[in-house]
CSV table of C-alpha atoms in Angstrom, one decimal:
chain,number,residue,atom,x,y,z
A,148,MET,CA,1.1,2.4,-63.2
A,149,ARG,CA,4.1,4.0,-61.4
A,150,ASN,CA,1.8,6.4,-59.5
A,151,TYR,CA,-0.4,3.5,-58.5
A,152,ARG,CA,2.5,1.5,-57.0
A,153,THR,CA,3.8,4.6,-55.3
A,154,LEU,CA,0.4,5.2,-53.7
A,155,ILE,CA,0.3,1.6,-52.4
A,156,LEU,CA,3.8,1.9,-50.9
A,157,VAL,CA,2.9,5.1,-49.1
A,158,VAL,CA,-0.3,3.6,-47.7
A,159,LEU,CA,1.5,0.5,-46.5
A,160,SER,CA,4.2,2.6,-44.9
A,161,LEU,CA,1.5,4.6,-43.0
A,162,VAL,CA,-0.2,1.4,-41.8
A,163,ILE,CA,3.1,0.0,-40.6
A,164,PHE,CA,4.0,3.2,-38.9
A,165,LEU,CA,0.6,3.5,-37.2
A,166,ASN,CA,0.7,-0.1,-36.0
A,167,GLY,CA,4.1,0.5,-34.5
A,168,GLN,CA,2.8,3.5,-32.6
A,169,ALA,CA,-0.2,1.5,-31.3
A,170,GLY,CA,2.2,-1.2,-30.0
A,171,ALA,CA,4.0,1.3,-27.7
A,172,GLU,CA,2.0,0.6,-24.5
A,173,SER,CA,2.3,3.1,-21.7
A,174,LYS,CA,2.8,1.7,-18.2
A,175,VAL,CA,3.3,3.4,-14.8
A,176,HIS,CA,7.0,4.0,-14.1
A,177,ILE,CA,8.5,5.5,-10.9
A,178,VAL,CA,11.2,8.1,-11.6
A,179,TYR,CA,13.4,8.5,-8.6
A,180,LEU,CA,15.4,11.7,-8.2
A,181,GLY,CA,16.8,11.3,-4.7
A,182,GLU,CA,16.8,14.1,-2.1
A,183,LYS,CA,14.5,17.0,-2.9
A,184,GLN,CA,16.4,20.1,-3.8
A,185,HIS,CA,13.7,22.6,-2.7
A,186,ASN,CA,11.5,23.0,0.4
A,187,ASP,CA,8.6,24.4,-1.6
A,188,PRO,CA,6.4,21.4,-2.5
A,189,LYS,CA,4.8,23.4,-5.4
A,190,PHE,CA,8.2,24.0,-6.9
A,191,VAL,CA,9.2,20.3,-6.6
A,192,THR,CA,5.9,19.3,-8.4
A,193,GLN,CA,6.6,21.9,-11.1
A,194,SER,CA,10.1,20.5,-11.7
A,195,HIS,CA,8.5,17.0,-12.2
A,196,HIS,CA,6.0,18.3,-14.7
A,197,GLN,CA,8.8,20.3,-16.5
A,198,MET,CA,10.8,17.1,-16.9
A,199,LEU,CA,7.8,15.2,-18.3
A,200,TRP,CA,7.0,18.2,-20.6
A,201,SER,CA,10.5,18.2,-22.0
A,202,LEU,CA,10.2,14.4,-22.7
A,203,LEU,CA,6.6,14.3,-24.1
A,204,GLY,CA,6.5,17.7,-25.9
A,205,SER,CA,3.5,19.4,-24.3
A,206,LYS,CA,2.1,20.4,-21.0
A,207,GLU,CA,-1.2,18.6,-21.7
A,208,ASP,CA,0.7,15.3,-22.3
A,209,ALA,CA,2.8,15.8,-19.2
A,210,HIS,CA,-0.3,16.4,-17.0
A,211,SER,CA,-2.2,13.4,-18.4
A,212,SER,CA,0.9,11.2,-17.9
A,213,MET,CA,1.5,12.2,-14.3
A,214,VAL,CA,0.1,9.7,-11.7
A,215,HIS,CA,1.8,10.9,-8.4
A,216,SER,CA,4.3,13.5,-7.5
A,217,TYR,CA,6.3,12.7,-4.3
A,218,ILE,CA,7.3,16.1,-2.8
A,219,HIS,CA,7.6,15.8,1.0
A,220,GLY,CA,10.2,13.3,2.0
A,221,PHE,CA,12.1,12.9,-1.3
A,222,SER,CA,11.9,13.9,-5.0
A,223,SER,CA,10.2,11.4,-7.3
A,224,PHE,CA,7.2,11.0,-9.4
A,225,ALA,CA,5.1,8.2,-11.0
A,226,ALA,CA,4.0,8.6,-14.7
A,227,LYS,CA,2.6,6.6,-17.5
A,228,LEU,CA,5.5,6.0,-20.0
A,229,THR,CA,6.4,3.7,-22.8
A,230,ASN,CA,9.6,1.6,-22.4
A,231,SER,CA,11.5,3.9,-24.7
A,232,GLN,CA,10.3,7.0,-22.9
A,233,ALA,CA,11.3,5.5,-19.6
A,234,LYS,CA,14.8,4.7,-21.0
A,235,LYS,CA,15.2,8.3,-22.2
A,236,ILE,CA,14.3,9.8,-18.9
A,237,ALA,CA,16.5,7.4,-17.1
A,238,ASP,CA,19.5,8.7,-19.0
A,239,LEU,CA,19.1,12.2,-17.7
A,240,PRO,CA,21.9,13.1,-15.2
A,241,GLU,CA,19.5,14.3,-12.5
A,242,VAL,CA,17.6,10.9,-12.5
A,243,VAL,CA,18.9,8.2,-10.1
A,244,HIS,CA,16.8,5.4,-11.6
A,245,VAL,CA,13.5,4.5,-13.2
A,246,THR,CA,11.6,1.4,-12.3
A,247,PRO,CA,8.3,-0.1,-13.6
A,248,ASP,CA,5.5,0.0,-11.0
A,249,SER,CA,5.3,-3.3,-9.1
A,250,PHE,CA,2.4,-4.8,-7.2
A,251,TYR,CA,2.2,-6.4,-3.8
A,252,GLU,CA,-0.5,-8.7,-2.4
A,253,LEU,CA,-1.8,-8.3,1.1
A,254,ALA,CA,0.2,-10.4,3.6
A,255,THR,CA,-2.5,-11.5,5.9
A,256,THR,CA,-4.0,-15.0,6.1
A,257,ARG,CA,-7.6,-15.7,5.2
A,258,THR,CA,-8.8,-14.3,8.6
A,259,TRP,CA,-11.9,-12.6,7.3
A,260,GLU,CA,-13.0,-15.6,5.2
A,261,TYR,CA,-12.4,-18.0,8.1
A,262,LEU,CA,-14.8,-15.8,10.2
A,263,GLY,CA,-17.3,-15.7,7.4
A,264,LEU,CA,-16.6,-12.0,6.7
A,265,SER,CA,-16.2,-12.0,3.0
A,266,PRO,CA,-17.5,-9.5,0.3
A,267,ALA,CA,-19.7,-12.4,-1.0
A,268,ASN,CA,-21.5,-12.6,2.4
A,269,PRO,CA,-23.3,-9.2,2.8
A,270,ASN,CA,-24.7,-10.1,6.3
A,271,PHE,CA,-21.8,-9.4,8.6
A,272,PHE,CA,-20.9,-6.7,11.0
A,273,LEU,CA,-18.2,-5.1,8.9
A,274,ASN,CA,-20.4,-4.7,5.9
A,275,ASP,CA,-21.6,-1.3,7.0
A,276,THR,CA,-18.1,0.0,7.1
A,277,ASN,CA,-17.3,-1.4,3.6
A,278,MET,CA,-14.5,-3.7,4.9
A,279,GLY,CA,-12.8,-0.7,6.2
A,280,VAL,CA,-11.0,0.8,9.2
A,281,TRP,CA,-13.3,-0.3,12.1
A,282,PRO,CA,-12.9,2.5,14.7
A,283,GLU,CA,-15.7,0.9,16.8
A,284,SER,CA,-13.3,-1.9,17.7
A,285,GLU,CA,-11.9,-1.7,21.2
A,286,VAL,CA,-8.4,-2.0,19.9
A,287,PHE,CA,-8.8,1.7,18.9
A,288,ILE,CA,-9.9,3.0,22.3
A,289,ASP,CA,-7.9,6.0,23.4
A,290,ASN,CA,-8.2,5.6,27.2
A,291,GLY,CA,-5.1,7.1,28.9
A,292,ILE,CA,-3.8,8.7,25.7
A,293,GLY,CA,-3.1,12.4,25.9
A,294,PRO,CA,-4.2,15.0,23.3
A,295,VAL,CA,-3.0,14.8,19.7
A,296,PRO,CA,0.4,16.6,19.3
A,297,SER,CA,0.1,20.1,18.1
A,298,HIS,CA,2.6,19.5,15.3
A,299,TRP,CA,0.4,16.9,13.6
A,300,LYS,CA,-0.8,18.2,10.2
A,301,GLY,CA,-2.8,15.2,9.1
A,302,GLY,CA,-6.4,14.3,10.0
A,303,CYS,CA,-9.4,12.2,9.1
A,304,GLU,CA,-10.9,12.5,5.6
A,305,SER,CA,-14.6,11.7,5.2
A,306,GLY,CA,-15.3,9.0,2.7
A,307,GLU,CA,-17.5,6.0,2.0
A,308,MET,CA,-19.2,4.9,5.2
A,309,PHE,CA,-16.6,6.9,7.2
A,310,ASN,CA,-16.6,10.3,8.7
A,311,VAL,CA,-14.3,12.5,10.8
A,312,SER,CA,-16.2,11.7,14.0
A,313,HIS,CA,-14.8,8.2,13.9
A,314,CYS,CA,-11.3,9.3,14.8
A,315,ASN,CA,-10.1,9.9,18.3
A,316,LYS,CA,-6.8,10.4,20.2
A,317,LYS,CA,-5.7,6.9,19.2
A,318,LEU,CA,-6.9,6.8,15.6
A,319,ILE,CA,-5.8,10.3,14.8
A,320,GLY,CA,-6.3,10.1,11.0
A,321,ALA,CA,-7.7,7.9,8.3
A,322,LYS,CA,-7.3,7.8,4.6
A,323,ASP,CA,-7.9,4.1,4.2
A,324,ARG,CA,-10.9,1.7,4.1
A,325,SER,CA,-9.2,-1.6,3.8
A,326,GLY,CA,-9.6,-4.3,6.5
A,327,HIS,CA,-6.0,-5.2,6.0
A,328,GLY,CA,-5.0,-1.8,7.3
A,329,THR,CA,-6.9,-2.5,10.5
A,330,HIS,CA,-5.3,-5.9,10.9
A,331,VAL,CA,-1.7,-4.7,10.6
A,332,SER,CA,-2.1,-1.4,12.5
A,333,ILE,CA,-3.6,-3.1,15.6
A,334,ILE,CA,-0.8,-5.7,15.6
A,335,ALA,CA,1.7,-2.9,15.8
A,336,GLY,CA,-0.1,-0.3,17.9
A,337,GLY,CA,-3.5,-1.4,19.0
A,338,SER,CA,-4.7,-0.7,22.6
A,339,TYR,CA,-4.9,-3.4,25.3
A,340,VAL,CA,-8.2,-5.2,25.4
A,341,PRO,CA,-8.9,-7.5,28.4
A,342,ASN,CA,-11.1,-10.6,28.6
A,343,ILE,CA,-10.7,-11.8,25.1
A,344,SER,CA,-10.9,-15.5,24.1
A,345,TYR,CA,-11.3,-17.8,21.1
A,346,LYS,CA,-14.8,-19.3,21.8
A,347,GLY,CA,-14.0,-19.5,25.4
A,348,LEU,CA,-10.5,-20.9,24.9
A,349,ALA,CA,-7.2,-19.1,25.6
A,350,GLY,CA,-8.7,-16.3,27.5
A,351,GLY,CA,-6.6,-13.3,28.3
A,352,THR,CA,-5.7,-9.7,27.3
A,353,VAL,CA,-4.9,-8.7,23.7
A,354,ARG,CA,-1.5,-7.1,23.9
A,355,ARG,CA,0.0,-5.1,21.0
A,356,GLY,CA,3.5,-3.9,20.3
A,357,ALA,CA,3.0,-0.2,21.1
A,358,PRO,CA,-0.3,0.3,22.8
A,359,ARG,CA,0.3,4.0,23.5
A,360,ALA,CA,1.2,4.7,19.8
A,361,ARG,CA,-1.1,6.8,17.7
A,362,ILE,CA,-2.4,5.4,14.4
A,363,GLU,CA,-2.9,7.2,11.1
A,364,MET,CA,-4.3,5.1,8.2
A,365,TYR,CA,-3.5,5.8,4.5
A,366,LYS,CA,-5.3,4.2,1.6
A,367,ALA,CA,-2.8,2.5,-0.6
A,368,CYS,CA,-4.4,-0.8,-1.8
A,369,TRP,CA,-7.2,-1.2,-4.3
A,370,TYR,CA,-9.2,-3.8,-6.2
A,371,LEU,CA,-8.0,-3.7,-9.7
A,372,ASP,CA,-10.1,-4.7,-12.7
A,373,ASN,CA,-7.8,-7.6,-13.7
A,374,ARG,CA,-7.2,-8.9,-10.2
A,375,ASP,CA,-9.5,-10.8,-7.8
A,376,THR,CA,-7.7,-9.7,-4.6
A,377,MET,CA,-6.8,-6.3,-3.3
A,378,THR,CA,-3.5,-5.2,-4.6
A,379,CYS,CA,-1.0,-2.5,-3.6
A,380,SER,CA,1.2,-0.9,-6.2
A,381,SER,CA,4.6,0.6,-5.4
A,382,SER,CA,3.5,4.0,-6.7
A,383,ASP,CA,0.5,4.1,-4.4
A,384,LEU,CA,2.5,2.9,-1.4
A,385,LEU,CA,5.1,5.6,-2.0
A,386,LYS,CA,2.4,8.2,-2.2
A,387,ALA,CA,0.9,7.1,1.2
A,388,MET,CA,4.4,7.3,2.8
A,389,ASP,CA,5.0,10.7,1.2
A,390,GLU,CA,1.7,11.9,2.7
A,391,ALA,CA,2.7,10.5,6.1
A,392,MET,CA,6.0,12.3,6.0
A,393,HIS,CA,4.1,15.6,5.3
A,394,ASP,CA,1.6,14.9,8.1
A,395,GLU,CA,4.3,14.1,10.6
A,396,THR,CA,6.2,16.9,9.6
A,397,ALA,CA,20.0,2.7,-3.4
A,398,VAL,CA,17.2,0.1,-2.8
A,399,ARG,CA,14.6,0.0,-5.6
A,400,ASP,CA,11.8,-1.6,-3.6
A,401,GLY,CA,8.9,0.9,-3.2
A,402,ILE,CA,8.3,0.2,0.4
A,403,ALA,CA,12.0,0.3,1.3
A,404,ILE,CA,12.5,3.6,-0.4
A,405,GLY,CA,9.5,5.2,1.2
A,406,GLY,CA,10.4,3.7,4.5
A,407,PHE,CA,14.0,4.9,4.3
A,408,TYR,CA,12.9,8.5,3.9
A,409,ALA,CA,10.2,8.1,6.6
A,410,VAL,CA,12.9,6.9,9.0
A,411,LEU,CA,15.0,10.0,8.1
A,412,LYS,CA,12.1,12.1,9.3
A,413,GLY,CA,12.0,10.3,12.6
A,414,ILE,CA,9.0,8.1,11.7
A,415,THR,CA,9.1,4.4,12.8
A,416,VAL,CA,8.1,2.1,9.9
A,417,VAL,CA,6.6,-1.3,10.8
A,418,CYS,CA,5.8,-3.9,8.1
A,419,SER,CA,4.7,-7.5,8.0
A,420,GLY,CA,7.2,-10.2,7.1
A,421,GLY,CA,5.0,-12.0,4.7
A,422,ASN,CA,6.5,-15.5,5.2
A,423,SER,CA,4.8,-16.9,2.1
A,424,GLY,CA,6.8,-20.2,2.3
A,425,PRO,CA,7.2,-23.1,2.3
A,426,ALA,CA,10.5,-22.3,0.5
A,427,VAL,CA,13.3,-20.5,2.4
A,428,GLN,CA,14.0,-16.8,2.2
A,429,THR,CA,10.4,-15.7,1.6
A,430,VAL,CA,10.4,-13.0,4.2
A,431,THR,CA,9.7,-9.6,2.7
A,432,ASN,CA,10.3,-6.0,3.9
A,433,THR,CA,13.8,-6.8,5.2
A,434,ALA,CA,15.4,-3.4,4.7
A,435,PRO,CA,17.4,-2.7,7.8
A,436,TRP,CA,15.6,0.6,8.6
A,437,ILE,CA,12.2,-1.2,8.7
A,438,LEU,CA,10.9,-3.1,11.8
A,439,THR,CA,9.7,-6.3,10.3
A,440,VAL,CA,6.9,-8.2,12.2
A,441,ALA,CA,7.7,-11.9,12.0
A,442,ALA,CA,5.3,-14.8,11.9
A,443,THR,CA,4.9,-16.8,15.1
A,444,THR,CA,2.8,-19.5,16.8
A,445,LEU,CA,1.1,-19.5,20.1
A,446,ASP,CA,2.8,-21.3,23.0
A,447,ARG,CA,-0.4,-23.1,24.0
A,448,SER,CA,-2.3,-26.2,22.7
A,449,PHE,CA,-5.7,-27.6,23.3
A,450,PRO,CA,-5.9,-31.4,23.7
A,451,SER,CA,-9.2,-33.1,23.4
A,452,LEU,CA,-10.3,-36.7,23.7
A,453,ILE,CA,-12.5,-38.1,20.9
A,454,THR,CA,-14.3,-41.4,21.4
A,455,LEU,CA,-15.0,-43.3,18.1
A,456,GLY,CA,-18.0,-45.6,17.4
A,457,ASN,CA,-15.9,-48.6,18.3
A,458,ASN,CA,-15.0,-47.0,21.7
A,459,GLN,CA,-11.5,-46.3,20.6
A,460,VAL,CA,-10.3,-43.1,22.2
A,461,ILE,CA,-8.0,-40.7,20.2
A,462,LEU,CA,-6.2,-37.7,21.6
A,463,VAL,CA,-6.4,-34.7,19.3
A,464,ILE,CA,-4.2,-31.7,19.9
A,465,VAL,CA,-5.1,-28.4,18.3
A,466,ILE,CA,-2.4,-25.8,18.1
A,467,LEU,CA,-3.5,-22.3,17.1
A,468,GLY,CA,-1.1,-20.4,14.9
A,469,LEU,CA,-0.8,-16.7,14.0
A,470,ASP,CA,0.7,-15.6,10.7
A,471,VAL,CA,1.4,-11.9,10.4
């Protein structure tokens, strides 16, 4: 009888132990190490794997845990860790801080839906480009722009419905196929396009912030299984910025950290303000080293007279607004 009870106790103990292990969920964490200590990117990546290896106990676990290794502008990596593992690695003297991966939603208004250009409607002109960078647009023309600088190390990467021939002296590289990337990039650095209007109203020239600037697109936002809208994670945004620093030769926000080191490399960082409202203080990307594009409204209105069935005349004023 004693052996029978002992057996039951052992089995129950194993069940409790296994259930405890199953409850330790791994999530992506960003381990920030500050300035990189070596100029050799391979050595920096090896040091990241070595740190994970020491924590997890094997090379195989370290490689399967690693998501991104940031090696060009700063030293950091993103890895799948449990909360307890994240706390252990955060206590190491060489680690500045460890933060869980966070997610950002795209900051544009419902522009594509308003124009009837949604994924649910397959018969629109952006469908063939898979809602991606649309190099055929006139805002990417390279008239008057000189040759691509010789120090540029980036380039176009062929992908779904996109090939290297789509790039030019304006769009000098592309690693992105999100319509949002097109939207923000042309606001900051698109070319001048004359004779543009909204259905014949407000005709004029499209003017952008830096029409002579060159544009390189990096894929950082994705449709996740559990989200209906395209989402951008801090870990992916940091990777895109790290790649940008390579190509161009104490805040815990992913965009701010990546932007800070990009600015140290002489790269101008422009982000949208968000302005989610209507509450106050909803502007995002406010780090002082980032140029934040604020929301605005047009300085024009379009009055129209409407005559009702009883011959009463009503003056309707339409004001077009832009939200960046």
